[in-house]
Short mmCIF file of N, CA and C in Angstrom, two decimals:
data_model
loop_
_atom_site.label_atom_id
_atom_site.label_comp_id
_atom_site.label_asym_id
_atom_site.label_seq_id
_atom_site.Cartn_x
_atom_site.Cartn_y
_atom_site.Cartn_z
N UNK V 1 57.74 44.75 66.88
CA UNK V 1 57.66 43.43 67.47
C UNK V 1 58.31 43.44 68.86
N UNK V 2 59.43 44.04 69.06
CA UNK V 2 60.11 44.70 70.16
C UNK V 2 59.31 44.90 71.25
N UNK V 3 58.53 46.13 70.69
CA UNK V 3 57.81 46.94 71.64
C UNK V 3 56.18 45.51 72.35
N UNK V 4 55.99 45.01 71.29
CA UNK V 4 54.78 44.38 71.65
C UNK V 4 55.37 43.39 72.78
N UNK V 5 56.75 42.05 72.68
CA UNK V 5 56.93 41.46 73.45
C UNK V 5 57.17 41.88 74.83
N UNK V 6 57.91 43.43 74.70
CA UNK V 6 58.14 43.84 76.28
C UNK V 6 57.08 44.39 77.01
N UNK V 7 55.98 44.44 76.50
CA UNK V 7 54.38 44.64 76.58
C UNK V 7 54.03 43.71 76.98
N UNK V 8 54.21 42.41 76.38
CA UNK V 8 53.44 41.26 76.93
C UNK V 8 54.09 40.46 78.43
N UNK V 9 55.62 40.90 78.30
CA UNK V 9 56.55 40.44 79.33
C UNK V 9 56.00 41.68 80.44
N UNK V 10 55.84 42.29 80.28
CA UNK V 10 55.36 43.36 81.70
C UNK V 10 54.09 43.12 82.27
N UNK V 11 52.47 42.84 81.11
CA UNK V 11 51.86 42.32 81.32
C UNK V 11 51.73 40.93 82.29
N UNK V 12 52.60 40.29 82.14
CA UNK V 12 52.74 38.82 82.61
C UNK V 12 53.85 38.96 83.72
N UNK V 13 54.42 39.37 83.52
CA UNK V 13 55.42 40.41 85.03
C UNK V 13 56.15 38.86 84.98
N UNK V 14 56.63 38.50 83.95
CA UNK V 14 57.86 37.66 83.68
C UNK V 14 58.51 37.68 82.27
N UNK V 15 60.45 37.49 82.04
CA UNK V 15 60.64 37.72 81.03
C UNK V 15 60.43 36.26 80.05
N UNK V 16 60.06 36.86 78.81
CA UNK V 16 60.18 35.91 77.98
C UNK V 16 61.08 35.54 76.96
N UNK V 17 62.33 36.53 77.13
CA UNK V 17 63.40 36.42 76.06
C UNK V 17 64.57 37.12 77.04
N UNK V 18 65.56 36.07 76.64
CA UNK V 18 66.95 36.57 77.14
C UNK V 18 67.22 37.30 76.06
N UNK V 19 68.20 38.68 76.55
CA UNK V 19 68.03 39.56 75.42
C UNK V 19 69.97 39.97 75.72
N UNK V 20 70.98 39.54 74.64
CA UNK V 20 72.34 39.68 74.86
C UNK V 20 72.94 40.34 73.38
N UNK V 21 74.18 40.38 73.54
CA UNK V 21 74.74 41.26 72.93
C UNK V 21 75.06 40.61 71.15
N UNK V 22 74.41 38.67 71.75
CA UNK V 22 74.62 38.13 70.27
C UNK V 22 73.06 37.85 69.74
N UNK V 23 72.36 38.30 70.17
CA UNK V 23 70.87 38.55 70.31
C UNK V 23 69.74 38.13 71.34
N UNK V 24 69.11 37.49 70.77
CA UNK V 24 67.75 36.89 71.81
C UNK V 24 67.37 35.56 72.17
N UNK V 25 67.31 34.84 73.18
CA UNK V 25 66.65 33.31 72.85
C UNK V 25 65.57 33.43 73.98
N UNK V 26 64.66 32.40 74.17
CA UNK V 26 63.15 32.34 74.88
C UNK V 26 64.05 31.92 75.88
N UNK V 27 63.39 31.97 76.90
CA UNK V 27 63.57 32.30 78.24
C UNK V 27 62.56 30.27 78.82
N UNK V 28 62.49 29.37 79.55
CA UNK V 28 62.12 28.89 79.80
C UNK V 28 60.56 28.81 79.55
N UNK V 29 60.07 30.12 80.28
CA UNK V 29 58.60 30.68 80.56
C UNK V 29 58.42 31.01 78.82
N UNK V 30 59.46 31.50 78.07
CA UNK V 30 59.00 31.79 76.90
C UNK V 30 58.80 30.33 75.79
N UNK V 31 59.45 29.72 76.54
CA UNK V 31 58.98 28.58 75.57
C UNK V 31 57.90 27.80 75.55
N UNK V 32 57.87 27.71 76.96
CA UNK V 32 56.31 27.27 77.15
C UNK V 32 55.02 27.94 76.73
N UNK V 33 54.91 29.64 76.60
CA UNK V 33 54.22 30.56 76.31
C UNK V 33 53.73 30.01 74.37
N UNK V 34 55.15 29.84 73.68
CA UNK V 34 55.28 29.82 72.70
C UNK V 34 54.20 28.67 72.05
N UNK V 35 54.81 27.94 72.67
CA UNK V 35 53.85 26.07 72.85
C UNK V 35 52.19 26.36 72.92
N UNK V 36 52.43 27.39 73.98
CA UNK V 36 50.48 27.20 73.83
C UNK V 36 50.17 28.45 73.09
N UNK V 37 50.68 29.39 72.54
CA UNK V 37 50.53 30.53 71.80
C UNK V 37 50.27 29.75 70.34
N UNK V 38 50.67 28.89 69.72
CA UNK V 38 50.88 28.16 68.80
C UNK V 38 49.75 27.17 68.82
N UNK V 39 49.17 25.85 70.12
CA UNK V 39 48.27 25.72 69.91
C UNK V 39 46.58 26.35 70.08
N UNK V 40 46.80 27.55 70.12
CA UNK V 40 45.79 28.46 70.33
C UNK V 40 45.87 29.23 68.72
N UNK V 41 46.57 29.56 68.21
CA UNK V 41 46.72 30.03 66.30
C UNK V 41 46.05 28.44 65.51
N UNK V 42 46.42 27.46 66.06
CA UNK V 42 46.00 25.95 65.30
C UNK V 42 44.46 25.78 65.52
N UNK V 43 43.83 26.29 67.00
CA UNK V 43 42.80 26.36 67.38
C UNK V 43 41.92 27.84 66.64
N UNK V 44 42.14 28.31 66.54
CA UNK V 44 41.98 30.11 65.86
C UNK V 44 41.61 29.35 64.40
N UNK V 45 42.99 28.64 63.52
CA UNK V 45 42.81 28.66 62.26
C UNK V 45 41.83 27.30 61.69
N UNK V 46 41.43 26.73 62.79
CA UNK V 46 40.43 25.36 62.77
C UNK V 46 38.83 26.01 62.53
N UNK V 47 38.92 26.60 63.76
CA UNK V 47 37.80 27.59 63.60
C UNK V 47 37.41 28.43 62.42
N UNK V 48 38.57 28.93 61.69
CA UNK V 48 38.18 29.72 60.60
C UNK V 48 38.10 28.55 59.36
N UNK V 49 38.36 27.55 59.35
CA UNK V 49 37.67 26.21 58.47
C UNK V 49 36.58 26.23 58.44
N UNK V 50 36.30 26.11 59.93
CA UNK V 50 35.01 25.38 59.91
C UNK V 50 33.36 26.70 59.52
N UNK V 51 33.72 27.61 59.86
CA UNK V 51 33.43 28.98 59.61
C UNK V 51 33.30 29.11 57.97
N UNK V 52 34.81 28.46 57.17
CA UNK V 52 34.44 28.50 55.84
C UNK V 52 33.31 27.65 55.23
N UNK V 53 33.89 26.58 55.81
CA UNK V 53 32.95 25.28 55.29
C UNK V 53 31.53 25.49 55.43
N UNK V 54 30.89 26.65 56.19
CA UNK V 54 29.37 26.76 56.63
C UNK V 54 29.13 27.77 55.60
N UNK V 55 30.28 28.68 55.19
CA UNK V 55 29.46 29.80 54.23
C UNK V 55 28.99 29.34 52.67
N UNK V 56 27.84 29.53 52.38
CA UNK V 56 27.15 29.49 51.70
C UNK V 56 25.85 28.32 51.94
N UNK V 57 25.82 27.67 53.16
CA UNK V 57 25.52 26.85 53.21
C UNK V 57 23.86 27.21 53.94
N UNK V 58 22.61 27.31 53.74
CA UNK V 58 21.38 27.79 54.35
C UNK V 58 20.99 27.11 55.59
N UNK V 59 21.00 28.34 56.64
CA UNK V 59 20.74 28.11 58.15
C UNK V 59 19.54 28.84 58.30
N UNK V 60 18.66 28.16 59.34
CA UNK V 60 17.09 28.33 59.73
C UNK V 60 17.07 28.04 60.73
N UNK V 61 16.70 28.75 61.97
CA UNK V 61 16.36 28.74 63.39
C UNK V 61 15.38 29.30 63.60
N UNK V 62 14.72 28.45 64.47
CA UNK V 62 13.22 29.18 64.93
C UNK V 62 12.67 28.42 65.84
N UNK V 63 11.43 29.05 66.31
CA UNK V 63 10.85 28.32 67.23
C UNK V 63 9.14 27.66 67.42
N UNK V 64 8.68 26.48 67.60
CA UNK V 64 7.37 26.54 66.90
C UNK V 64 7.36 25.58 68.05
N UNK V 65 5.48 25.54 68.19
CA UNK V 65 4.38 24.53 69.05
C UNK V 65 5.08 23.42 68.57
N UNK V 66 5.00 22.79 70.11
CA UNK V 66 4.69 21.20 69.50
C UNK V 66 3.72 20.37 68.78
N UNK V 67 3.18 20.77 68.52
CA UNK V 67 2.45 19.37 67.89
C UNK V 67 2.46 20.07 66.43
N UNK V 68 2.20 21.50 66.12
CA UNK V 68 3.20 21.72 65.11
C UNK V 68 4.94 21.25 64.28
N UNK V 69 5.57 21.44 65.42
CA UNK V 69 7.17 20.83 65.26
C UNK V 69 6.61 19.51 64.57
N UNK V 70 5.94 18.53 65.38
CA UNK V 70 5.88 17.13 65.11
C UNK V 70 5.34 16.93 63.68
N UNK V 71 4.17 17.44 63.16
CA UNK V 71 3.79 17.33 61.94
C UNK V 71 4.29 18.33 60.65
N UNK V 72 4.50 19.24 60.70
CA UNK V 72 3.73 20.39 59.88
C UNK V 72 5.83 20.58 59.25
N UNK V 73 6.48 20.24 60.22
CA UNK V 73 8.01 20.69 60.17
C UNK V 73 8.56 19.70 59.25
N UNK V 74 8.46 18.72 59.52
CA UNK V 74 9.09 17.45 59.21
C UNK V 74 8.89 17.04 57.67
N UNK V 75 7.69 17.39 57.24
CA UNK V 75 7.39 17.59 55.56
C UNK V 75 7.75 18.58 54.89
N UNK V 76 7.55 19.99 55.67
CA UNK V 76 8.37 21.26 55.12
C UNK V 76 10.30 20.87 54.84
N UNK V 77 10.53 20.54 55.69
CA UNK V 77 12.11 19.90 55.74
C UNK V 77 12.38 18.95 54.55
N UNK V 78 11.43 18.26 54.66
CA UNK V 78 11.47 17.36 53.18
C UNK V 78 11.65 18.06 52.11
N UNK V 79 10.87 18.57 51.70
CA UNK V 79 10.80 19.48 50.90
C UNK V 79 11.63 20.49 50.28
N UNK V 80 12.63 21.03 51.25
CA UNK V 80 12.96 21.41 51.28
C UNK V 80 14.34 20.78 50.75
N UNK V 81 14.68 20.06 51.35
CA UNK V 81 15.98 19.23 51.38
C UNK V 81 16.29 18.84 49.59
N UNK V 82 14.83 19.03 48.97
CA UNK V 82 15.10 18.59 47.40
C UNK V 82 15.78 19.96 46.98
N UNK V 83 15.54 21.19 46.98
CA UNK V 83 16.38 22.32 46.46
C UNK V 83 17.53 22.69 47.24
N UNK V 84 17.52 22.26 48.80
CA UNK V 84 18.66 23.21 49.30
C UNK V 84 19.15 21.51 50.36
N UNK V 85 20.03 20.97 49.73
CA UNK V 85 20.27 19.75 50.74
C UNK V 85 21.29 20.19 51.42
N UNK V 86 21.74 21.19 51.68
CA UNK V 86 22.66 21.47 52.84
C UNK V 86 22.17 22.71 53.66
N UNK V 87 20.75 22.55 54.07
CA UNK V 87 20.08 23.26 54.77
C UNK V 87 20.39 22.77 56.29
N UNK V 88 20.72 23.44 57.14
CA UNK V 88 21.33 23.41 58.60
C UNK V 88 19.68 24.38 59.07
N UNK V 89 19.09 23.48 60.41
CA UNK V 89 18.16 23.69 60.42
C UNK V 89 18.37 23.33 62.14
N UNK V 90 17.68 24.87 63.13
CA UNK V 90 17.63 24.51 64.20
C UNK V 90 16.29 25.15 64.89
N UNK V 91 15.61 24.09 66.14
CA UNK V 91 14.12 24.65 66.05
C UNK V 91 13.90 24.22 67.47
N UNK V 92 13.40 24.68 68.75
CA UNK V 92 13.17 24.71 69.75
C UNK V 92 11.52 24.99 70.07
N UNK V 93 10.80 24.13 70.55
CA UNK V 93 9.55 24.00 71.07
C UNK V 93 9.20 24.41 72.11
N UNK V 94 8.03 25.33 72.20
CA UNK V 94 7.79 26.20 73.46
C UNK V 94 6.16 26.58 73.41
N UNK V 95 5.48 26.69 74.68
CA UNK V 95 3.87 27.38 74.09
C UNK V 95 3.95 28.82 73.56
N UNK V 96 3.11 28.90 73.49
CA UNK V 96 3.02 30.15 72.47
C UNK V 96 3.47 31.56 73.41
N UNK V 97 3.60 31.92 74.22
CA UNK V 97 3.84 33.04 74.45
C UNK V 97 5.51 33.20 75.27
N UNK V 98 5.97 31.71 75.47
CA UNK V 98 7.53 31.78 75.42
C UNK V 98 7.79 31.74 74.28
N UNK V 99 7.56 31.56 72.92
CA UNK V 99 7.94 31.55 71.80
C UNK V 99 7.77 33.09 71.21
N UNK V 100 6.69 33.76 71.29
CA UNK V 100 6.55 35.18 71.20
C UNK V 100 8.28 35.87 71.97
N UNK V 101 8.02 35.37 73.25
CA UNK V 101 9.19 36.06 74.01
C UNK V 101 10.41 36.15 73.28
N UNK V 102 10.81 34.99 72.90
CA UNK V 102 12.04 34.62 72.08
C UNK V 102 12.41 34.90 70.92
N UNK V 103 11.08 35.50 70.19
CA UNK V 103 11.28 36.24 68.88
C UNK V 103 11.41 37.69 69.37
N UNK V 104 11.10 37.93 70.43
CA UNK V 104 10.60 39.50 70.73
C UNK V 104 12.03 40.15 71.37
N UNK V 105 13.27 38.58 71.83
CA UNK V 105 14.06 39.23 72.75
C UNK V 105 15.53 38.96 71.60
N UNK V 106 15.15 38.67 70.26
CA UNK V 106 15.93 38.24 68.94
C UNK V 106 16.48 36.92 69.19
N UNK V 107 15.92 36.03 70.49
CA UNK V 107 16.49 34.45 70.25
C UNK V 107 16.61 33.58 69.12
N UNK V 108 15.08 34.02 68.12
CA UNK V 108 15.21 33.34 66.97
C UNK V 108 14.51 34.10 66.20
N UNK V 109 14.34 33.85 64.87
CA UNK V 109 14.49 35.00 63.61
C UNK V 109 12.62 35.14 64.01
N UNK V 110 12.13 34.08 63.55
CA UNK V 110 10.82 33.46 63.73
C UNK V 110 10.12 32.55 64.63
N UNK V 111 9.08 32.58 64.88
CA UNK V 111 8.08 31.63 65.40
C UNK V 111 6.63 31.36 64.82
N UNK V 112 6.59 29.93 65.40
CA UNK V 112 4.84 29.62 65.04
C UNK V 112 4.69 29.51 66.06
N UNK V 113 3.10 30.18 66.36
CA UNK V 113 2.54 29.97 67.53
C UNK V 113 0.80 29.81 67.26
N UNK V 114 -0.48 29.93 68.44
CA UNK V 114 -1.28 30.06 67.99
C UNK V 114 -1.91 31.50 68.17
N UNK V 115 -2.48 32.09 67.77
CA UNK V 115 -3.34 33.07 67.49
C UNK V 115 -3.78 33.46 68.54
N UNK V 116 -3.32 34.66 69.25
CA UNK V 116 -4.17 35.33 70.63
C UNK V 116 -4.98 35.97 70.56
N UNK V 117 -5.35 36.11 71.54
CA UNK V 117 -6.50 37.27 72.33
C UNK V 117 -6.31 38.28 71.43
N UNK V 118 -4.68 38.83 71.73
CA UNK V 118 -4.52 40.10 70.89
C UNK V 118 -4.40 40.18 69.35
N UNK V 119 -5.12 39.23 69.24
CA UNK V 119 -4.92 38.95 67.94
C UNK V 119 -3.26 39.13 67.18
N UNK V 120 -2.77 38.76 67.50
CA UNK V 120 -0.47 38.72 67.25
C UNK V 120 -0.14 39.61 67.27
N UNK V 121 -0.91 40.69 68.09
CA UNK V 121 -0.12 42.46 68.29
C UNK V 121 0.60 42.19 69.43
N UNK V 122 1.83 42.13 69.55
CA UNK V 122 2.89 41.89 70.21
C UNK V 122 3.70 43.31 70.11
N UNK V 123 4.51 44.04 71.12
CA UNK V 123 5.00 45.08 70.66
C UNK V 123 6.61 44.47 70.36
N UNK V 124 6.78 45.08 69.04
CA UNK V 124 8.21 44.54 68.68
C UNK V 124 8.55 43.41 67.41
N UNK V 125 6.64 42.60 67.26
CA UNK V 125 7.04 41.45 66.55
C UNK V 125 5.63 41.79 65.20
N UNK V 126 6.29 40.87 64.37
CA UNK V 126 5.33 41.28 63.18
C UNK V 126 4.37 39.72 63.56
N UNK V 127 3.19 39.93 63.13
CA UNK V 127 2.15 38.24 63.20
C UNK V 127 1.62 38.37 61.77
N UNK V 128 2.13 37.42 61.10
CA UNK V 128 1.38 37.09 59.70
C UNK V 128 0.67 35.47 59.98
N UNK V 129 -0.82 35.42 59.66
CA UNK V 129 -0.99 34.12 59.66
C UNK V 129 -0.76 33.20 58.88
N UNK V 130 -0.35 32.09 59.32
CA UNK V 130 -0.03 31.42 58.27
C UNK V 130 -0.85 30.14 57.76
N UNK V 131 -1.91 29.69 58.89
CA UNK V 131 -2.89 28.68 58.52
C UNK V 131 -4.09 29.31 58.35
N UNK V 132 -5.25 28.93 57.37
CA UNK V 132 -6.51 28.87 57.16
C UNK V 132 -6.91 27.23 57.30
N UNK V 133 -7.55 27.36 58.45
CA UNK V 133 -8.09 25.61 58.50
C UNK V 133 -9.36 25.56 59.79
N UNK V 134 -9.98 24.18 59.82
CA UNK V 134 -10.90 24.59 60.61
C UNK V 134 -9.98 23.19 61.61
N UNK V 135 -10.23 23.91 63.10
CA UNK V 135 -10.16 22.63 63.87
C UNK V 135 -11.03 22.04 64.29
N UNK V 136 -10.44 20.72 64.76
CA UNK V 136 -10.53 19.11 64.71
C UNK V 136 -11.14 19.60 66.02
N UNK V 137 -11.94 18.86 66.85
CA UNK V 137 -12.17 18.17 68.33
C UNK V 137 -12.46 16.82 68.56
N UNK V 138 -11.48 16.14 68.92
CA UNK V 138 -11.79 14.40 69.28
C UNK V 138 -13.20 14.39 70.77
N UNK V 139 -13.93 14.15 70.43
CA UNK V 139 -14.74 13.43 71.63
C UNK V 139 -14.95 12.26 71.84
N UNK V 140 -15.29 11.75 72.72
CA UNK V 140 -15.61 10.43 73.39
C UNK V 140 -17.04 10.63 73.19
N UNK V 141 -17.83 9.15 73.27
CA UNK V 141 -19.17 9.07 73.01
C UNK V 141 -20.10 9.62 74.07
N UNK V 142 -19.44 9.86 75.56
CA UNK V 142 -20.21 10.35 76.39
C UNK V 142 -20.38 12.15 76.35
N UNK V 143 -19.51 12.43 75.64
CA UNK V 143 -19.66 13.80 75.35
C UNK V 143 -20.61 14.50 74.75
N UNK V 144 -21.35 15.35 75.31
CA UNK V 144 -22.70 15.95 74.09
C UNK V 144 -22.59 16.32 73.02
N UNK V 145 -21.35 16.74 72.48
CA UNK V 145 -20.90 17.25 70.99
C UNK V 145 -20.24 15.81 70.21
N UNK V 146 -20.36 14.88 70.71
CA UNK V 146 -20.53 13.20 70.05
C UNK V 146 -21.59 13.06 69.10
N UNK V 147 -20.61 13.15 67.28
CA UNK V 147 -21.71 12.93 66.37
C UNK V 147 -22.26 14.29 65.85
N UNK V 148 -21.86 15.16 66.42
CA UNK V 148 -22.10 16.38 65.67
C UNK V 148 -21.21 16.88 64.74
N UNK V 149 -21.82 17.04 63.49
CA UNK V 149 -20.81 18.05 62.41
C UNK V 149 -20.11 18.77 62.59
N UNK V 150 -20.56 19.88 63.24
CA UNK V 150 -20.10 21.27 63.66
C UNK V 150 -20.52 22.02 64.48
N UNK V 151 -19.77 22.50 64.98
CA UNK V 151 -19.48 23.04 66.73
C UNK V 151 -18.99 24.59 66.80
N UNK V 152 -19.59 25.06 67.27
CA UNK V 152 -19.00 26.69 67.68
C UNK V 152 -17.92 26.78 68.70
N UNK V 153 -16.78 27.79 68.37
CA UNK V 153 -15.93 27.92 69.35
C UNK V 153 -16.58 27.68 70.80
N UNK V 154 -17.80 28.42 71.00
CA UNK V 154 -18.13 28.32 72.69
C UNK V 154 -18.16 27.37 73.01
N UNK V 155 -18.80 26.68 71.84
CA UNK V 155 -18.90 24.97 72.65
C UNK V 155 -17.64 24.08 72.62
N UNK V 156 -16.83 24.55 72.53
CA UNK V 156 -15.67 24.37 72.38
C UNK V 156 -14.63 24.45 73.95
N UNK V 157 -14.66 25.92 73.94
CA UNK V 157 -14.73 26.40 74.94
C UNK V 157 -15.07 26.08 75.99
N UNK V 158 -16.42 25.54 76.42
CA UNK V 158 -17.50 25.15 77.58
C UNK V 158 -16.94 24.23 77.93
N UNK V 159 -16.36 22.58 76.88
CA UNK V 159 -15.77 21.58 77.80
C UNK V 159 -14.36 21.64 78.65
N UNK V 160 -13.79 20.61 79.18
CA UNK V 160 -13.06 20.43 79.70
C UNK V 160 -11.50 20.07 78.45
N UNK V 161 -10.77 20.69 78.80
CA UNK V 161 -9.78 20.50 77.68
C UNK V 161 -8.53 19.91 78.74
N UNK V 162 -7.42 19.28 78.10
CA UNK V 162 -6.13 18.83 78.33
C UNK V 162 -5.27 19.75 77.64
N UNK V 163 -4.10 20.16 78.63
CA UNK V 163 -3.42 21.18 78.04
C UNK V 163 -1.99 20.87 78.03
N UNK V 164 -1.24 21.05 77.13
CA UNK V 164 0.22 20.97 76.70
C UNK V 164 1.10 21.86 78.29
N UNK V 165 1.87 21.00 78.94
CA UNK V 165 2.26 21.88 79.95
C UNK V 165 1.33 22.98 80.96
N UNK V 166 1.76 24.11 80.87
CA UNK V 166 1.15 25.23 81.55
C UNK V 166 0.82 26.04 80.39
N UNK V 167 0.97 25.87 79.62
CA UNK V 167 0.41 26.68 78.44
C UNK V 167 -0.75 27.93 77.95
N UNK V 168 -1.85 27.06 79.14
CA UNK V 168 -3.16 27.66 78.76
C UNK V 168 -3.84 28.53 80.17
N UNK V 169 -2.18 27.92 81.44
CA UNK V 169 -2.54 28.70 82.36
C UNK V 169 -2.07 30.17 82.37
N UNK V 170 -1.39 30.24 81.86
CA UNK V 170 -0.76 31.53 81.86
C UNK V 170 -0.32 31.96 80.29
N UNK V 171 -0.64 33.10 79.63
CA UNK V 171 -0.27 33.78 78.43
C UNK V 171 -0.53 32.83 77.82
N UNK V 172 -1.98 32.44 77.44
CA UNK V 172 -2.88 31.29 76.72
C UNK V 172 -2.86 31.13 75.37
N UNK V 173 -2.46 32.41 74.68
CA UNK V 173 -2.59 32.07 73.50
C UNK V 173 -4.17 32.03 73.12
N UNK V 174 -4.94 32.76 73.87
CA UNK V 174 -6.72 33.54 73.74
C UNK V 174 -7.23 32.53 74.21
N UNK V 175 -7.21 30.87 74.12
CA UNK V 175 -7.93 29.61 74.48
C UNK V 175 -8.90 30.15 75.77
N UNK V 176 -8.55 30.28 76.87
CA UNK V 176 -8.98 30.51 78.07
C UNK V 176 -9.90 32.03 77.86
N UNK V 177 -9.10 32.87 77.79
CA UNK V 177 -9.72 34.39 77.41
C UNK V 177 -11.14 34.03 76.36
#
């Protein structure tokens, strides 16, 4: 203990203990040292509370499309909340190929995204699909595919689309491609 304080007093290139022949007492500087050495152990042992209080408790981070997040999350969570109600749940929205990035650079465990060009060969990341469904296209009545059943990707393709951000300008997620 000796050796460590005259370590820390050299370090700090001030003493922290008067040191006499009927022993030791703190030094001004040492008392003050003491004061915040003490609320920094109160701060240390708060932390290891709160650290306890989380273990066992199920955490989920990830990252998914918006308009995914908005629907598809919010019922899964439900759901969820009946077996595991102290599920701690954190989820950040991005287009699809900042979300690739963020799984690829270990930001988050997982992502949803949509389905590329490369078909989800990403180097680094696994792609399992997870929807089978057919999509929707809203048209307006002036549109030529107004009233039609069913539509081929091209024609799909061919119109004019609205796009989430920059999304579809860059690392599209195949839409454009």
């Amino acid at each position: 203990m000796s050796h460590a304080i005259s370590s820390l007093e050299k370090e700090l290139q001030t003493p922290l203990l008067t040191r006499n022949c009927t022993g030791v007492t703190p030094t001004a500087a040492g008392r003050a040292i003491l004061k915040e050495a003490q609320t920094i152990f109160t701060g240390v042992d708060a932390i290891k509370q709160i650290a306890e209080a989380q273990r066992g408790h199920a955490q989920v981070a990830f990252a998914c499309l918006p308009c995914l997040n908005d629907w598809v999350i919010p019922n899964t969570l439900c759901q969820l909340r009946q077996s595991l109600p102290e599920l701690a749940v954190s989820t950040t929205t991005a287009n699809s190929g900042a979300i690739v990035d963020q799984v690829r650079a270990d930001g988050v465990p997982f992502g949803i995204v949509i389905q590329d060009a490369d078909d989800g060969q990403h180097r680094g990341v696994t792609y399992q699909p997870l929807f089978q469904d057919q999509y929707v296209l809203y048209v307006g009545r002036r549109s030529p595919l107004y009233g039609r059943e069913m539509i081929t990707y091209a024609d799909v393709l061919a119109q004019p689309y609205i796009a989430y951000r920059d999304e579809f300008q860059t690392r599209n997620g195949g839409v454009t491609a």
